[in-house]
């Protein structure tokens, strides 16, 4: 998963009073705002100007590949700030999160099938396994109030799963009249499970994700212990 954990303190925020607005972007809107998304990632990553440009380029390259996946979804959190000559407000990006449903009929994302037990993998056949592959927020979100519902990272990941749950419910009843708000507080309505992979040596990202409610998961006992010990990633799940 892409989660920025900078070595230095980044811009402060958010608080429950700042009221970041979360909304999805279409693929065309993502293309139009690639520069902003890249800047957000680099700003939250920290480092010097050379690292800033390198990190930004790698992030945009990964995003360009993942946006092509079926069912891909990206949410942005925007904060209104004063900034127009006429005295109005403009919106700046405060964070983003993205992911896609894991498909059971093609190559597994990053070898995911080697990290999960069979009962979790089985959710992919019904569209109920959703990979959250990127979560970009400022440093204060990772270090303050991580366990509270209004923490921006928690809001973003919860909304991603809720939107996907709403889409499944929509297809199930065929009415096209599902209100995301009806499922936002309970993404387990259809048993949707979020999943991600973290580099094994990335302790800071692992700690941040666990503080936002993610929990570690391991494959069935039949998988050799040595294979797990030397695997490059750890698997985590979020949800029921």
JSON list of C-alpha atoms in Angstrom, two decimals:
[
{"chain": "A", "resi": 1, "resn": "UNK", "atom": "CA", "xyz": [0.00, 0.00, 0.00]},
{"chain": "A", "resi": 2, "resn": "UNK", "atom": "CA", "xyz": [1.05, 3.56, -0.66]},
{"chain": "A", "resi": 3, "resn": "UNK", "atom": "CA", "xyz": [1.02, 5.34, 2.70]},
{"chain": "A", "resi": 4, "resn": "UNK", "atom": "CA", "xyz": [3.28, 8.33, 3.21]},
{"chain": "A", "resi": 5, "resn": "UNK", "atom": "CA", "xyz": [5.17, 8.30, 6.49]},
{"chain": "A", "resi": 6, "resn": "UNK", "atom": "CA", "xyz": [7.64, 11.20, 6.26]},
{"chain": "A", "resi": 7, "resn": "UNK", "atom": "CA", "xyz": [10.79, 11.59, 8.26]},
{"chain": "A", "resi": 8, "resn": "UNK", "atom": "CA", "xyz": [9.86, 15.15, 9.15]},
{"chain": "A", "resi": 9, "resn": "UNK", "atom": "CA", "xyz": [6.68, 16.82, 10.27]},
{"chain": "A", "resi": 10, "resn": "UNK", "atom": "CA", "xyz": [4.37, 17.88, 7.42]},
{"chain": "A", "resi": 11, "resn": "UNK", "atom": "CA", "xyz": [1.52, 20.39, 7.27]},
{"chain": "A", "resi": 12, "resn": "UNK", "atom": "CA", "xyz": [-0.88, 20.15, 10.17]},
{"chain": "A", "resi": 13, "resn": "UNK", "atom": "CA", "xyz": [-4.48, 18.94, 9.99]},
{"chain": "A", "resi": 14, "resn": "UNK", "atom": "CA", "xyz": [-7.12, 17.80, 10.09]},
{"chain": "A", "resi": 15, "resn": "UNK", "atom": "CA", "xyz": [-9.47, 18.54, 12.98]},
{"chain": "A", "resi": 16, "resn": "UNK", "atom": "CA", "xyz": [-13.18, 17.69, 13.11]},
{"chain": "A", "resi": 17, "resn": "UNK", "atom": "CA", "xyz": [-13.94, 21.39, 12.73]},
{"chain": "A", "resi": 18, "resn": "UNK", "atom": "CA", "xyz": [-12.12, 21.79, 9.42]},
{"chain": "A", "resi": 19, "resn": "UNK", "atom": "CA", "xyz": [-14.68, 19.68, 7.63]},
{"chain": "A", "resi": 20, "resn": "UNK", "atom": "CA", "xyz": [-12.82, 18.05, 4.75]},
{"chain": "A", "resi": 21, "resn": "UNK", "atom": "CA", "xyz": [-15.28, 17.10, 2.05]},
{"chain": "A", "resi": 22, "resn": "UNK", "atom": "CA", "xyz": [-14.77, 13.62, 0.62]},
{"chain": "A", "resi": 23, "resn": "UNK", "atom": "CA", "xyz": [-15.86, 12.90, -2.92]},
{"chain": "A", "resi": 24, "resn": "UNK", "atom": "CA", "xyz": [-15.00, 10.48, -5.74]},
{"chain": "A", "resi": 25, "resn": "UNK", "atom": "CA", "xyz": [-13.21, 11.44, -8.93]},
{"chain": "A", "resi": 26, "resn": "UNK", "atom": "CA", "xyz": [-13.97, 9.92, -12.32]},
{"chain": "A", "resi": 27, "resn": "UNK", "atom": "CA", "xyz": [-11.10, 8.70, -14.49]},
{"chain": "A", "resi": 28, "resn": "UNK", "atom": "CA", "xyz": [-11.29, 11.91, -16.51]},
{"chain": "A", "resi": 29, "resn": "UNK", "atom": "CA", "xyz": [-11.21, 14.02, -13.37]},
{"chain": "A", "resi": 30, "resn": "UNK", "atom": "CA", "xyz": [-8.22, 12.04, -12.11]},
{"chain": "A", "resi": 31, "resn": "UNK", "atom": "CA", "xyz": [-6.40, 12.77, -15.36]},
{"chain": "A", "resi": 32, "resn": "UNK", "atom": "CA", "xyz": [-7.21, 16.47, -15.04]},
{"chain": "A", "resi": 33, "resn": "UNK", "atom": "CA", "xyz": [-5.89, 16.59, -11.48]},
{"chain": "A", "resi": 34, "resn": "UNK", "atom": "CA", "xyz": [-2.81, 14.39, -11.78]},
{"chain": "A", "resi": 35, "resn": "UNK", "atom": "CA", "xyz": [-0.51, 17.33, -11.07]},
{"chain": "A", "resi": 36, "resn": "UNK", "atom": "CA", "xyz": [-2.38, 18.12, -7.83]},
{"chain": "A", "resi": 37, "resn": "UNK", "atom": "CA", "xyz": [-2.40, 14.48, -6.74]},
{"chain": "A", "resi": 38, "resn": "UNK", "atom": "CA", "xyz": [1.33, 14.20, -7.42]},
{"chain": "A", "resi": 39, "resn": "UNK", "atom": "CA", "xyz": [2.01, 17.37, -5.44]},
{"chain": "A", "resi": 40, "resn": "UNK", "atom": "CA", "xyz": [-0.08, 16.09, -2.53]},
{"chain": "A", "resi": 41, "resn": "UNK", "atom": "CA", "xyz": [1.90, 12.86, -2.43]},
{"chain": "A", "resi": 42, "resn": "UNK", "atom": "CA", "xyz": [5.26, 14.62, -2.57]},
{"chain": "A", "resi": 43, "resn": "UNK", "atom": "CA", "xyz": [4.27, 17.20, 0.05]},
{"chain": "A", "resi": 44, "resn": "UNK", "atom": "CA", "xyz": [3.25, 14.49, 2.50]},
{"chain": "A", "resi": 45, "resn": "UNK", "atom": "CA", "xyz": [6.32, 12.33, 1.79]},
{"chain": "A", "resi": 46, "resn": "UNK", "atom": "CA", "xyz": [8.88, 14.84, 3.11]},
{"chain": "A", "resi": 47, "resn": "UNK", "atom": "CA", "xyz": [12.50, 14.89, 1.98]},
{"chain": "A", "resi": 48, "resn": "UNK", "atom": "CA", "xyz": [14.54, 17.32, -0.11]},
{"chain": "A", "resi": 49, "resn": "UNK", "atom": "CA", "xyz": [13.64, 18.64, -3.57]},
{"chain": "A", "resi": 50, "resn": "UNK", "atom": "CA", "xyz": [15.36, 15.78, -5.39]},
{"chain": "A", "resi": 51, "resn": "UNK", "atom": "CA", "xyz": [13.46, 13.19, -3.35]},
{"chain": "A", "resi": 52, "resn": "UNK", "atom": "CA", "xyz": [10.28, 15.26, -3.83]},
{"chain": "A", "resi": 53, "resn": "UNK", "atom": "CA", "xyz": [10.48, 14.94, -7.61]},
{"chain": "A", "resi": 54, "resn": "UNK", "atom": "CA", "xyz": [11.48, 11.27, -7.51]},
{"chain": "A", "resi": 55, "resn": "UNK", "atom": "CA", "xyz": [8.68, 10.29, -5.13]},
{"chain": "A", "resi": 56, "resn": "UNK", "atom": "CA", "xyz": [6.15, 12.28, -7.13]},
{"chain": "A", "resi": 57, "resn": "UNK", "atom": "CA", "xyz": [7.13, 10.57, -10.39]},
{"chain": "A", "resi": 58, "resn": "UNK", "atom": "CA", "xyz": [6.95, 7.07, -8.89]},
{"chain": "A", "resi": 59, "resn": "UNK", "atom": "CA", "xyz": [3.56, 7.76, -7.34]},
{"chain": "A", "resi": 60, "resn": "UNK", "atom": "CA", "xyz": [2.08, 9.04, -10.60]},
{"chain": "A", "resi": 61, "resn": "UNK", "atom": "CA", "xyz": [3.47, 6.05, -12.47]},
{"chain": "A", "resi": 62, "resn": "UNK", "atom": "CA", "xyz": [1.85, 3.62, -10.03]},
{"chain": "A", "resi": 63, "resn": "UNK", "atom": "CA", "xyz": [-1.42, 5.52, -10.11]},
{"chain": "A", "resi": 64, "resn": "UNK", "atom": "CA", "xyz": [-1.48, 5.53, -13.93]},
{"chain": "A", "resi": 65, "resn": "UNK", "atom": "CA", "xyz": [-1.25, 1.74, -13.90]},
{"chain": "A", "resi": 66, "resn": "UNK", "atom": "CA", "xyz": [-3.83, 1.12, -11.19]},
{"chain": "A", "resi": 67, "resn": "UNK", "atom": "CA", "xyz": [-6.45, 3.49, -12.59]},
{"chain": "A", "resi": 68, "resn": "UNK", "atom": "CA", "xyz": [-6.83, 1.06, -15.50]},
{"chain": "A", "resi": 69, "resn": "UNK", "atom": "CA", "xyz": [-8.04, -1.75, -13.25]},
{"chain": "A", "resi": 70, "resn": "UNK", "atom": "CA", "xyz": [-11.74, -2.67, -13.48]},
{"chain": "A", "resi": 71, "resn": "UNK", "atom": "CA", "xyz": [-13.73, -1.05, -10.69]},
{"chain": "A", "resi": 72, "resn": "UNK", "atom": "CA", "xyz": [-10.95, 1.35, -9.72]},
{"chain": "A", "resi": 73, "resn": "UNK", "atom": "CA", "xyz": [-12.11, 4.13, -7.37]},
{"chain": "A", "resi": 74, "resn": "UNK", "atom": "CA", "xyz": [-10.32, 7.20, -6.05]},
{"chain": "A", "resi": 75, "resn": "UNK", "atom": "CA", "xyz": [-11.58, 9.53, -3.34]},
{"chain": "A", "resi": 76, "resn": "UNK", "atom": "CA", "xyz": [-10.20, 12.96, -2.54]},
{"chain": "A", "resi": 77, "resn": "UNK", "atom": "CA", "xyz": [-10.60, 14.96, 0.64]},
{"chain": "A", "resi": 78, "resn": "UNK", "atom": "CA", "xyz": [-10.81, 18.68, -0.02]},
{"chain": "A", "resi": 79, "resn": "UNK", "atom": "CA", "xyz": [-10.57, 21.57, 2.41]},
{"chain": "A", "resi": 80, "resn": "UNK", "atom": "CA", "xyz": [-11.97, 25.01, 1.62]},
{"chain": "A", "resi": 81, "resn": "UNK", "atom": "CA", "xyz": [-9.57, 27.90, 2.16]},
{"chain": "A", "resi": 82, "resn": "UNK", "atom": "CA", "xyz": [-9.84, 31.64, 1.44]},
{"chain": "A", "resi": 83, "resn": "UNK", "atom": "CA", "xyz": [-7.98, 32.37, -1.73]},
{"chain": "A", "resi": 84, "resn": "UNK", "atom": "CA", "xyz": [-9.82, 34.11, -4.55]},
{"chain": "A", "resi": 85, "resn": "UNK", "atom": "CA", "xyz": [-9.40, 37.82, -5.39]},
{"chain": "A", "resi": 86, "resn": "UNK", "atom": "CA", "xyz": [-13.15, 38.25, -5.01]},
{"chain": "A", "resi": 87, "resn": "UNK", "atom": "CA", "xyz": [-12.98, 37.06, -1.42]},
{"chain": "A", "resi": 88, "resn": "UNK", "atom": "CA", "xyz": [-14.35, 33.59, -2.11]},
{"chain": "A", "resi": 89, "resn": "UNK", "atom": "CA", "xyz": [-12.90, 30.20, -1.26]},
{"chain": "A", "resi": 90, "resn": "UNK", "atom": "CA", "xyz": [-10.90, 27.61, -3.15]},
{"chain": "A", "resi": 91, "resn": "UNK", "atom": "CA", "xyz": [-10.53, 23.89, -2.47]},
{"chain": "A", "resi": 92, "resn": "UNK", "atom": "CA", "xyz": [-7.17, 22.30, -1.71]},
{"chain": "A", "resi": 93, "resn": "UNK", "atom": "CA", "xyz": [-6.44, 18.58, -1.45]},
{"chain": "A", "resi": 94, "resn": "UNK", "atom": "CA", "xyz": [-6.06, 17.32, 2.11]},
{"chain": "A", "resi": 95, "resn": "UNK", "atom": "CA", "xyz": [-5.77, 13.63, 1.25]},
{"chain": "A", "resi": 96, "resn": "UNK", "atom": "CA", "xyz": [-6.78, 10.82, -1.09]},
{"chain": "A", "resi": 97, "resn": "UNK", "atom": "CA", "xyz": [-7.38, 7.09, -1.07]},
{"chain": "A", "resi": 98, "resn": "UNK", "atom": "CA", "xyz": [-7.87, 4.61, -3.87]},
{"chain": "A", "resi": 99, "resn": "UNK", "atom": "CA", "xyz": [-8.33, 0.96, -4.64]},
{"chain": "A", "resi": 100, "resn": "UNK", "atom": "CA", "xyz": [-10.20, -1.64, -6.66]},
{"chain": "A", "resi": 101, "resn": "UNK", "atom": "CA", "xyz": [-12.09, -4.92, -6.25]},
{"chain": "A", "resi": 102, "resn": "UNK", "atom": "CA", "xyz": [-9.84, -7.96, -6.27]},
{"chain": "A", "resi": 103, "resn": "UNK", "atom": "CA", "xyz": [-10.73, -10.22, -9.17]},
{"chain": "A", "resi": 104, "resn": "UNK", "atom": "CA", "xyz": [-10.74, -13.99, -8.85]},
{"chain": "A", "resi": 105, "resn": "UNK", "atom": "CA", "xyz": [-10.51, -14.64, -12.61]},
{"chain": "A", "resi": 106, "resn": "UNK", "atom": "CA", "xyz": [-7.13, -13.12, -13.36]},
{"chain": "A", "resi": 107, "resn": "UNK", "atom": "CA", "xyz": [-3.61, -12.68, -11.98]},
{"chain": "A", "resi": 108, "resn": "UNK", "atom": "CA", "xyz": [-3.73, -11.85, -8.29]},
{"chain": "A", "resi": 109, "resn": "UNK", "atom": "CA", "xyz": [-2.65, -8.34, -7.32]},
{"chain": "A", "resi": 110, "resn": "UNK", "atom": "CA", "xyz": [0.98, -8.50, -6.15]},
{"chain": "A", "resi": 111, "resn": "UNK", "atom": "CA", "xyz": [0.67, -12.25, -5.52]},
{"chain": "A", "resi": 112, "resn": "UNK", "atom": "CA", "xyz": [-2.11, -11.63, -3.01]},
{"chain": "A", "resi": 113, "resn": "UNK", "atom": "CA", "xyz": [-3.25, -15.26, -3.10]},
{"chain": "A", "resi": 114, "resn": "UNK", "atom": "CA", "xyz": [-0.03, -16.25, -1.33]},
{"chain": "A", "resi": 115, "resn": "UNK", "atom": "CA", "xyz": [-0.81, -14.07, 1.67]},
{"chain": "A", "resi": 116, "resn": "UNK", "atom": "CA", "xyz": [-4.46, -14.76, 2.47]},
{"chain": "A", "resi": 117, "resn": "UNK", "atom": "CA", "xyz": [-6.41, -17.76, 3.82]},
{"chain": "A", "resi": 118, "resn": "UNK", "atom": "CA", "xyz": [-8.81, -19.49, 1.45]},
{"chain": "A", "resi": 119, "resn": "UNK", "atom": "CA", "xyz": [-11.96, -18.18, 3.13]},
{"chain": "A", "resi": 120, "resn": "UNK", "atom": "CA", "xyz": [-10.81, -14.59, 2.57]},
{"chain": "A", "resi": 121, "resn": "UNK", "atom": "CA", "xyz": [-9.74, -15.27, -1.01]},
{"chain": "A", "resi": 122, "resn": "UNK", "atom": "CA", "xyz": [-13.18, -16.75, -1.63]},
{"chain": "A", "resi": 123, "resn": "UNK", "atom": "CA", "xyz": [-14.74, -13.31, -1.18]},
{"chain": "A", "resi": 124, "resn": "UNK", "atom": "CA", "xyz": [-13.19, -12.19, -4.46]},
{"chain": "A", "resi": 125, "resn": "UNK", "atom": "CA", "xyz": [-15.57, -14.35, -6.50]},
{"chain": "A", "resi": 126, "resn": "UNK", "atom": "CA", "xyz": [-18.53, -12.28, -5.32]},
{"chain": "A", "resi": 127, "resn": "UNK", "atom": "CA", "xyz": [-16.74, -8.93, -5.49]},
{"chain": "A", "resi": 128, "resn": "UNK", "atom": "CA", "xyz": [-16.50, -8.64, -1.71]},
{"chain": "A", "resi": 129, "resn": "UNK", "atom": "CA", "xyz": [-12.71, -8.31, -1.48]},
{"chain": "A", "resi": 130, "resn": "UNK", "atom": "CA", "xyz": [-11.52, -4.75, -2.09]},
{"chain": "A", "resi": 131, "resn": "UNK", "atom": "CA", "xyz": [-7.84, -3.78, -2.28]},
{"chain": "A", "resi": 132, "resn": "UNK", "atom": "CA", "xyz": [-7.06, -0.37, -0.81]},
{"chain": "A", "resi": 133, "resn": "UNK", "atom": "CA", "xyz": [-3.76, 0.23, -2.54]},
{"chain": "A", "resi": 134, "resn": "UNK", "atom": "CA", "xyz": [-3.14, 3.89, -1.68]},
{"chain": "A", "resi": 135, "resn": "UNK", "atom": "CA", "xyz": [-3.88, 6.18, 1.25]},
{"chain": "A", "resi": 136, "resn": "UNK", "atom": "CA", "xyz": [-2.24, 9.62, 1.21]},
{"chain": "A", "resi": 137, "resn": "UNK", "atom": "CA", "xyz": [-2.67, 11.91, 4.21]},
{"chain": "A", "resi": 138, "resn": "UNK", "atom": "CA", "xyz": [-0.60, 14.47, 6.09]},
{"chain": "A", "resi": 139, "resn": "UNK", "atom": "CA", "xyz": [1.56, 13.51, 9.05]},
{"chain": "A", "resi": 140, "resn": "UNK", "atom": "CA", "xyz": [-0.82, 14.76, 11.75]},
{"chain": "A", "resi": 141, "resn": "UNK", "atom": "CA", "xyz": [-3.47, 12.28, 10.57]},
{"chain": "A", "resi": 142, "resn": "UNK", "atom": "CA", "xyz": [-1.00, 9.47, 11.26]},
{"chain": "A", "resi": 143, "resn": "UNK", "atom": "CA", "xyz": [-0.01, 10.70, 14.71]},
{"chain": "A", "resi": 144, "resn": "UNK", "atom": "CA", "xyz": [-3.12, 12.30, 16.23]},
{"chain": "A", "resi": 145, "resn": "UNK", "atom": "CA", "xyz": [-6.54, 10.84, 17.07]},
{"chain": "A", "resi": 146, "resn": "UNK", "atom": "CA", "xyz": [-5.94, 7.72, 14.97]},
{"chain": "A", "resi": 147, "resn": "UNK", "atom": "CA", "xyz": [-8.67, 5.79, 16.76]},
{"chain": "A", "resi": 148, "resn": "UNK", "atom": "CA", "xyz": [-11.44, 8.36, 16.34]},
{"chain": "A", "resi": 149, "resn": "UNK", "atom": "CA", "xyz": [-14.06, 8.06, 13.59]},
{"chain": "A", "resi": 150, "resn": "UNK", "atom": "CA", "xyz": [-13.39, 11.56, 12.26]},
{"chain": "A", "resi": 151, "resn": "UNK", "atom": "CA", "xyz": [-9.70, 10.84, 11.63]},
{"chain": "A", "resi": 152, "resn": "UNK", "atom": "CA", "xyz": [-9.30, 11.55, 7.92]},
{"chain": "A", "resi": 153, "resn": "UNK", "atom": "CA", "xyz": [-7.58, 8.26, 7.08]},
{"chain": "A", "resi": 154, "resn": "UNK", "atom": "CA", "xyz": [-10.40, 6.33, 8.76]},
{"chain": "A", "resi": 155, "resn": "UNK", "atom": "CA", "xyz": [-13.00, 8.40, 6.91]},
{"chain": "A", "resi": 156, "resn": "UNK", "atom": "CA", "xyz": [-11.36, 7.80, 3.54]},
{"chain": "A", "resi": 157, "resn": "UNK", "atom": "CA", "xyz": [-10.92, 4.05, 3.92]},
{"chain": "A", "resi": 158, "resn": "UNK", "atom": "CA", "xyz": [-14.41, 3.65, 5.38]},
{"chain": "A", "resi": 159, "resn": "UNK", "atom": "CA", "xyz": [-15.94, 5.59, 2.48]},
{"chain": "A", "resi": 160, "resn": "UNK", "atom": "CA", "xyz": [-14.08, 3.50, -0.12]},
{"chain": "A", "resi": 161, "resn": "UNK", "atom": "CA", "xyz": [-15.54, 0.31, 1.32]},
{"chain": "A", "resi": 162, "resn": "UNK", "atom": "CA", "xyz": [-18.97, 1.89, 1.75]},
{"chain": "A", "resi": 163, "resn": "UNK", "atom": "CA", "xyz": [-19.06, 3.04, -1.88]},
{"chain": "A", "resi": 164, "resn": "UNK", "atom": "CA", "xyz": [-18.10, -0.44, -3.07]},
{"chain": "A", "resi": 165, "resn": "UNK", "atom": "CA", "xyz": [-20.71, -2.00, -0.77]},
{"chain": "A", "resi": 166, "resn": "UNK", "atom": "CA", "xyz": [-23.34, 0.35, -2.21]},
{"chain": "A", "resi": 167, "resn": "UNK", "atom": "CA", "xyz": [-22.37, -0.70, -5.72]},
{"chain": "A", "resi": 168, "resn": "UNK", "atom": "CA", "xyz": [-22.79, -4.37, -4.85]},
{"chain": "A", "resi": 169, "resn": "UNK", "atom": "CA", "xyz": [-26.16, -3.71, -3.25]},
{"chain": "A", "resi": 170, "resn": "UNK", "atom": "CA", "xyz": [-27.21, -1.72, -6.31]},
{"chain": "A", "resi": 171, "resn": "UNK", "atom": "CA", "xyz": [-26.39, -4.61, -8.64]},
{"chain": "A", "resi": 172, "resn": "UNK", "atom": "CA", "xyz": [-28.06, -7.09, -6.30]},
{"chain": "A", "resi": 173, "resn": "UNK", "atom": "CA", "xyz": [-31.47, -5.37, -6.17]},
{"chain": "A", "resi": 174, "resn": "UNK", "atom": "CA", "xyz": [-31.37, -3.87, -9.66]},
{"chain": "A", "resi": 175, "resn": "UNK", "atom": "CA", "xyz": [-33.12, -0.67, -8.58]},
{"chain": "A", "resi": 176, "resn": "UNK", "atom": "CA", "xyz": [-30.23, 1.74, -8.93]},
{"chain": "A", "resi": 177, "resn": "UNK", "atom": "CA", "xyz": [-31.44, 3.53, -5.79]},
{"chain": "A", "resi": 178, "resn": "UNK", "atom": "CA", "xyz": [-28.86, 2.87, -3.08]},
{"chain": "A", "resi": 179, "resn": "UNK", "atom": "CA", "xyz": [-27.90, 5.75, -0.81]},
{"chain": "A", "resi": 180, "resn": "UNK", "atom": "CA", "xyz": [-24.23, 5.56, 0.23]},
{"chain": "A", "resi": 181, "resn": "UNK", "atom": "CA", "xyz": [-25.16, 7.12, 3.57]},
{"chain": "A", "resi": 182, "resn": "UNK", "atom": "CA", "xyz": [-27.27, 4.06, 4.36]},
{"chain": "A", "resi": 183, "resn": "UNK", "atom": "CA", "xyz": [-24.20, 1.82, 4.35]},
{"chain": "A", "resi": 184, "resn": "UNK", "atom": "CA", "xyz": [-21.41, 4.22, 5.30]},
{"chain": "A", "resi": 185, "resn": "UNK", "atom": "CA", "xyz": [-21.60, 3.24, 8.97]},
{"chain": "A", "resi": 186, "resn": "UNK", "atom": "CA", "xyz": [-21.71, -0.50, 8.31]},
{"chain": "A", "resi": 187, "resn": "UNK", "atom": "CA", "xyz": [-19.54, -1.69, 5.45]},
{"chain": "A", "resi": 188, "resn": "UNK", "atom": "CA", "xyz": [-20.22, -5.23, 6.59]},
{"chain": "A", "resi": 189, "resn": "UNK", "atom": "CA", "xyz": [-23.74, -5.19, 5.12]},
{"chain": "A", "resi": 190, "resn": "UNK", "atom": "CA", "xyz": [-22.54, -7.47, 2.33]},
{"chain": "A", "resi": 191, "resn": "UNK", "atom": "CA", "xyz": [-19.39, -8.67, 4.09]},
{"chain": "A", "resi": 192, "resn": "UNK", "atom": "CA", "xyz": [-17.01, -6.46, 2.08]},
{"chain": "A", "resi": 193, "resn": "UNK", "atom": "CA", "xyz": [-13.45, -6.79, 3.33]},
{"chain": "A", "resi": 194, "resn": "UNK", "atom": "CA", "xyz": [-10.65, -4.34, 2.66]},
{"chain": "A", "resi": 195, "resn": "UNK", "atom": "CA", "xyz": [-7.21, -5.80, 2.04]},
{"chain": "A", "resi": 196, "resn": "UNK", "atom": "CA", "xyz": [-3.76, -4.36, 1.51]},
{"chain": "A", "resi": 197, "resn": "UNK", "atom": "CA", "xyz": [-0.10, -5.38, 1.42]},
{"chain": "A", "resi": 198, "resn": "UNK", "atom": "CA", "xyz": [2.72, -3.63, 3.25]},
{"chain": "A", "resi": 199, "resn": "UNK", "atom": "CA", "xyz": [6.45, -4.12, 2.69]},
{"chain": "A", "resi": 200, "resn": "UNK", "atom": "CA", "xyz": [7.73, -6.37, 5.46]},
{"chain": "A", "resi": 201, "resn": "UNK", "atom": "CA", "xyz": [10.39, -3.91, 6.63]},
{"chain": "A", "resi": 202, "resn": "UNK", "atom": "CA", "xyz": [8.06, -0.86, 6.59]},
{"chain": "A", "resi": 203, "resn": "UNK", "atom": "CA", "xyz": [7.33, -0.74, 10.30]},
{"chain": "A", "resi": 204, "resn": "UNK", "atom": "CA", "xyz": [6.07, 2.86, 10.26]},
{"chain": "A", "resi": 205, "resn": "UNK", "atom": "CA", "xyz": [3.37, 2.18, 7.66]},
{"chain": "A", "resi": 206, "resn": "UNK", "atom": "CA", "xyz": [2.38, -1.00, 9.47]},
{"chain": "A", "resi": 207, "resn": "UNK", "atom": "CA", "xyz": [2.01, 0.92, 12.72]},
{"chain": "A", "resi": 208, "resn": "UNK", "atom": "CA", "xyz": [-0.08, 3.64, 11.05]},
{"chain": "A", "resi": 209, "resn": "UNK", "atom": "CA", "xyz": [-2.43, 1.13, 9.43]},
{"chain": "A", "resi": 210, "resn": "UNK", "atom": "CA", "xyz": [-2.95, -0.79, 12.66]},
{"chain": "A", "resi": 211, "resn": "UNK", "atom": "CA", "xyz": [-3.81, 2.46, 14.43]},
{"chain": "A", "resi": 212, "resn": "UNK", "atom": "CA", "xyz": [-6.55, 2.98, 11.79]},
{"chain": "A", "resi": 213, "resn": "UNK", "atom": "CA", "xyz": [-8.14, -0.40, 12.44]},
{"chain": "A", "resi": 214, "resn": "UNK", "atom": "CA", "xyz": [-6.29, -2.75, 10.09]},
{"chain": "A", "resi": 215, "resn": "UNK", "atom": "CA", "xyz": [-5.36, -6.18, 11.39]},
{"chain": "A", "resi": 216, "resn": "UNK", "atom": "CA", "xyz": [-2.79, -8.70, 10.21]},
{"chain": "A", "resi": 217, "resn": "UNK", "atom": "CA", "xyz": [-3.86, -11.90, 8.51]},
{"chain": "A", "resi": 218, "resn": "UNK", "atom": "CA", "xyz": [-1.94, -15.00, 7.43]},
{"chain": "A", "resi": 219, "resn": "UNK", "atom": "CA", "xyz": [-2.57, -17.78, 4.90]},
{"chain": "A", "resi": 220, "resn": "UNK", "atom": "CA", "xyz": [-3.69, -21.25, 5.87]},
{"chain": "A", "resi": 221, "resn": "UNK", "atom": "CA", "xyz": [-1.37, -23.44, 7.90]},
{"chain": "A", "resi": 222, "resn": "UNK", "atom": "CA", "xyz": [-0.54, -25.49, 4.81]},
{"chain": "A", "resi": 223, "resn": "UNK", "atom": "CA", "xyz": [1.69, -22.65, 3.56]},
{"chain": "A", "resi": 224, "resn": "UNK", "atom": "CA", "xyz": [5.28, -23.28, 4.53]},
{"chain": "A", "resi": 225, "resn": "UNK", "atom": "CA", "xyz": [6.51, -21.13, 7.41]},
{"chain": "A", "resi": 226, "resn": "UNK", "atom": "CA", "xyz": [9.77, -20.42, 5.61]},
{"chain": "A", "resi": 227, "resn": "UNK", "atom": "CA", "xyz": [7.81, -19.02, 2.68]},
{"chain": "A", "resi": 228, "resn": "UNK", "atom": "CA", "xyz": [6.03, -16.59, 4.99]},
{"chain": "A", "resi": 229, "resn": "UNK", "atom": "CA", "xyz": [9.21, -15.63, 6.80]},
{"chain": "A", "resi": 230, "resn": "UNK", "atom": "CA", "xyz": [10.89, -14.52, 3.58]},
{"chain": "A", "resi": 231, "resn": "UNK", "atom": "CA", "xyz": [7.83, -13.08, 1.84]},
{"chain": "A", "resi": 232, "resn": "UNK", "atom": "CA", "xyz": [8.40, -9.43, 0.86]},
{"chain": "A", "resi": 233, "resn": "UNK", "atom": "CA", "xyz": [5.06, -8.19, 2.26]},
{"chain": "A", "resi": 234, "resn": "UNK", "atom": "CA", "xyz": [2.58, -8.55, 5.09]},
{"chain": "A", "resi": 235, "resn": "UNK", "atom": "CA", "xyz": [-1.16, -8.75, 4.46]},
{"chain": "A", "resi": 236, "resn": "UNK", "atom": "CA", "xyz": [-3.70, -6.73, 6.44]},
{"chain": "A", "resi": 237, "resn": "UNK", "atom": "CA", "xyz": [-7.48, -6.65, 6.30]},
{"chain": "A", "resi": 238, "resn": "UNK", "atom": "CA", "xyz": [-10.09, -4.09, 7.32]},
{"chain": "A", "resi": 239, "resn": "UNK", "atom": "CA", "xyz": [-13.74, -4.73, 8.01]},
{"chain": "A", "resi": 240, "resn": "UNK", "atom": "CA", "xyz": [-15.94, -7.42, 9.48]}
]
